[in-house]
Structure formats: C-alpha cells, structure tokens
Amino acid sequence: QVQLVESGGGLVQAGGSLRLSCAASGLTFTSYAMGWFRQAPGKEREFVAAISRAGISTRYADSVKGRFTISRDNAKNTVYLQMNSQNDEDTAVYYCAARQAGFYSVYDSDGSYNYWGQGTQVTVSS
C-alpha cells in the first residue's frame, strides 16, 4: 500500500521560510517521479514543483521559480520543498504526489499522478 505523508507545514511570516517533507512508503521510490501541488481556499489545485526519479530534472511553476526548491533523498524515500521569501499567495494546503516515470521525466499536471498525500497546511501571515 502506497503512502505519502507530508509534514513541515505551519504558520510563517511573510518573507520567511519553511521546508516541507513528504515521506513515501510502499513503493520503489527510485522508480517514481514526485511533485508538489497546492490548493488555496476557493481555488483549484495548482502545480508547484516536480522532480525526476534521480533528481536530475526539475520543473517549477512561474509563481515560485527562484523562491522554492524541490529536492529528494532517495536513501530516505523523501522529497522536500524548501520555500523561501514566502508571501500570502503561498497560503494553501500543500500536497505531494507520485507516479512511476521514465528516468528524466517530470510532470506538472495533477492528472499525471497516481498517488497523493493527505496534505499539510501552510499559512503565510503578512
């Protein structure tokens, strides 16, 4: 049974930083591309960042480029999202997602992912 468990969310002041983690189990982690998505109140879920199986390829939404960094530690079956210079538009529930993929592939569509975590709340206060 595949499980993705996010952690690290919370309340942060504008301009501050948070690091989210997503621990995966029940899958061969190195065979899966990973992604982060977010959903703000009253809005659709949107793509944030994605990373390929070995971390060679990454992709970011324009809104977070230069502020957020996605990374993974395959020895720990964990993917991270380092969020810097946060603003109130970053307030959302953040979800990690996984799908089996080719070595260099990354995906920015939520329909491309098979497995999802339960989400972690990030609130940015201004």
mmCIF file of C-alpha atoms in Angstrom:
data_model
loop_
_atom_site.group_PDB
_atom_site.id
_atom_site.type_symbol
_atom_site.label_atom_id
_atom_site.label_comp_id
_atom_site.label_asym_id
_atom_site.label_seq_id
_atom_site.Cartn_x
_atom_site.Cartn_y
_atom_site.Cartn_z
ATOM 1 C CA GLN A 1 0.000 0.000 0.000
ATOM 2 C CA VAL A 2 1.489 3.282 -1.133
ATOM 3 C CA GLN A 3 1.546 6.036 1.459
ATOM 4 C CA LEU A 4 2.739 9.608 1.113
ATOM 5 C CA VAL A 5 2.918 11.606 4.335
ATOM 6 C CA GLU A 6 3.611 15.335 4.247
ATOM 7 C CA SER A 7 4.978 17.286 7.185
ATOM 8 C CA GLY A 8 6.559 20.627 7.951
ATOM 9 C CA GLY A 9 3.628 22.926 7.325
ATOM 10 C CA GLY A 10 2.657 25.691 9.684
ATOM 11 C CA LEU A 11 2.406 29.424 10.164
ATOM 12 C CA VAL A 12 5.163 31.650 8.792
ATOM 13 C CA GLN A 13 5.544 35.403 8.448
ATOM 14 C CA ALA A 14 5.793 36.982 5.038
ATOM 15 C CA GLY A 15 9.371 36.811 3.833
ATOM 16 C CA GLY A 16 10.052 33.734 5.921
ATOM 17 C CA SER A 17 10.889 30.143 5.043
ATOM 18 C CA LEU A 18 9.526 26.668 5.574
ATOM 19 C CA ARG A 19 10.651 23.243 4.438
ATOM 20 C CA LEU A 20 8.062 20.623 3.651
ATOM 21 C CA SER A 21 8.847 16.925 3.649
ATOM 22 C CA CYS A 22 6.998 14.032 2.074
ATOM 23 C CA ALA A 23 7.888 10.538 3.241
ATOM 24 C CA ALA A 24 6.947 7.731 0.878
ATOM 25 C CA SER A 25 6.389 4.075 1.674
ATOM 26 C CA GLY A 26 5.002 1.033 -0.095
ATOM 27 C CA LEU A 27 6.708 1.812 -3.385
ATOM 28 C CA THR A 28 10.101 1.607 -5.047
ATOM 29 C CA PHE A 29 10.875 5.279 -4.539
ATOM 30 C CA THR A 30 13.596 5.460 -7.169
ATOM 31 C CA SER A 31 11.071 4.466 -9.852
ATOM 32 C CA TYR A 32 8.789 7.405 -9.114
ATOM 33 C CA ALA A 33 8.769 10.993 -10.200
ATOM 34 C CA MET A 34 7.457 13.269 -7.469
ATOM 35 C CA GLY A 35 5.538 16.505 -7.449
ATOM 36 C CA TRP A 36 4.230 19.174 -5.115
ATOM 37 C CA PHE A 37 0.865 20.820 -5.643
ATOM 38 C CA ARG A 38 -1.137 23.280 -3.590
ATOM 39 C CA GLN A 39 -4.724 24.339 -3.169
ATOM 40 C CA ALA A 40 -5.781 27.645 -1.697
ATOM 41 C CA PRO A 41 -9.307 28.226 -0.343
ATOM 42 C CA GLY A 42 -11.779 28.659 -3.170
ATOM 43 C CA LYS A 43 -9.194 27.867 -5.819
ATOM 44 C CA GLU A 44 -8.298 24.847 -7.895
ATOM 45 C CA ARG A 45 -5.296 22.733 -7.075
ATOM 46 C CA GLU A 46 -2.221 24.024 -8.860
ATOM 47 C CA PHE A 47 1.211 22.719 -9.720
ATOM 48 C CA VAL A 48 4.156 23.934 -7.651
ATOM 49 C CA ALA A 49 7.219 21.825 -8.447
ATOM 50 C CA ALA A 50 8.266 18.419 -9.736
ATOM 51 C CA ILE A 51 11.393 16.294 -9.710
ATOM 52 C CA SER A 52 12.515 13.271 -11.683
ATOM 53 C CA ARG A 53 13.449 9.902 -10.271
ATOM 54 C CA ALA A 54 17.101 10.666 -9.597
ATOM 55 C CA GLY A 55 16.587 14.394 -9.096
ATOM 56 C CA ILE A 56 18.289 15.303 -12.360
ATOM 57 C CA SER A 57 15.288 17.126 -13.828
ATOM 58 C CA THR A 58 13.130 19.664 -12.024
ATOM 59 C CA ARG A 59 10.295 21.959 -13.031
ATOM 60 C CA TYR A 60 8.648 24.866 -11.244
ATOM 61 C CA ALA A 61 5.556 26.960 -11.547
ATOM 62 C CA ASP A 62 6.405 30.510 -12.592
ATOM 63 C CA SER A 63 4.916 31.812 -9.346
ATOM 64 C CA VAL A 64 7.512 30.004 -7.223
ATOM 65 C CA LYS A 65 10.545 29.965 -9.510
ATOM 66 C CA GLY A 66 13.579 31.372 -7.745
ATOM 67 C CA ARG A 67 11.928 31.077 -4.305
ATOM 68 C CA PHE A 68 11.134 27.366 -3.932
ATOM 69 C CA THR A 69 13.450 24.392 -4.379
ATOM 70 C CA ILE A 70 12.393 20.796 -4.753
ATOM 71 C CA SER A 71 14.826 18.033 -3.853
ATOM 72 C CA ARG A 72 14.778 14.381 -2.911
ATOM 73 C CA ASP A 73 16.764 11.938 -0.827
ATOM 74 C CA ASN A 74 16.289 8.502 -2.343
ATOM 75 C CA ALA A 75 18.046 6.851 0.579
ATOM 76 C CA LYS A 76 15.323 8.210 2.865
ATOM 77 C CA ASN A 77 12.395 7.844 0.435
ATOM 78 C CA THR A 78 11.672 11.514 0.972
ATOM 79 C CA VAL A 79 11.027 14.536 -1.205
ATOM 80 C CA TYR A 80 11.388 18.085 0.082
ATOM 81 C CA LEU A 81 10.111 21.517 -0.807
ATOM 82 C CA GLN A 82 12.186 24.390 0.505
ATOM 83 C CA MET A 83 10.091 27.548 0.434
ATOM 84 C CA ASN A 84 11.802 30.932 0.831
ATOM 85 C CA SER A 85 10.640 34.531 0.569
ATOM 86 C CA GLN A 86 7.082 33.467 1.167
ATOM 87 C CA ASN A 87 4.131 35.731 0.559
ATOM 88 C CA ASP A 88 0.439 35.487 1.347
ATOM 89 C CA GLU A 89 -0.261 33.945 -2.056
ATOM 90 C CA ASP A 90 1.641 30.878 -0.857
ATOM 91 C CA THR A 91 -1.047 30.165 1.741
ATOM 92 C CA ALA A 92 -2.560 26.822 0.808
ATOM 93 C CA VAL A 93 -2.724 23.138 1.586
ATOM 94 C CA TYR A 94 0.332 21.533 0.025
ATOM 95 C CA TYR A 95 0.193 18.020 -1.372
ATOM 96 C CA CYS A 96 2.893 15.699 -2.604
ATOM 97 C CA ALA A 97 2.217 13.251 -5.395
ATOM 98 C CA ALA A 98 3.963 10.306 -7.033
ATOM 99 C CA ARG A 99 3.883 8.403 -10.288
ATOM 100 C CA GLN A 100 6.063 5.851 -11.996
ATOM 101 C CA ALA A 101 8.129 7.551 -14.642
ATOM 102 C CA GLY A 102 11.000 7.474 -17.047
ATOM 103 C CA PHE A 103 14.414 8.412 -15.732
ATOM 104 C CA TYR A 104 14.335 12.092 -16.699
ATOM 105 C CA SER A 105 10.595 12.705 -16.738
ATOM 106 C CA VAL A 106 8.827 15.364 -14.716
ATOM 107 C CA TYR A 107 5.107 16.144 -14.731
ATOM 108 C CA ASP A 108 3.211 19.345 -13.973
ATOM 109 C CA SER A 109 -0.334 18.067 -14.419
ATOM 110 C CA ASP A 110 -2.157 16.682 -11.397
ATOM 111 C CA GLY A 111 -3.864 14.154 -13.654
ATOM 112 C CA SER A 112 -0.471 12.587 -14.310
ATOM 113 C CA TYR A 113 -0.042 11.394 -10.731
ATOM 114 C CA ASN A 114 -1.361 8.191 -9.239
ATOM 115 C CA TYR A 115 -0.704 8.677 -5.545
ATOM 116 C CA TRP A 116 -1.327 11.613 -3.243
ATOM 117 C CA GLY A 117 -0.621 12.555 0.327
ATOM 118 C CA GLN A 118 -3.170 13.980 2.716
ATOM 119 C CA GLY A 119 -1.755 17.496 2.572
ATOM 120 C CA THR A 120 -0.171 19.912 5.012
ATOM 121 C CA GLN A 121 -1.368 23.454 5.683
ATOM 122 C CA VAL A 122 0.930 26.400 5.065
ATOM 123 C CA THR A 123 -0.257 29.803 6.212
ATOM 124 C CA VAL A 124 1.711 32.957 5.475
ATOM 125 C CA SER A 125 0.861 35.960 7.623
ATOM 126 C CA SER A 126 1.508 39.442 6.274
#
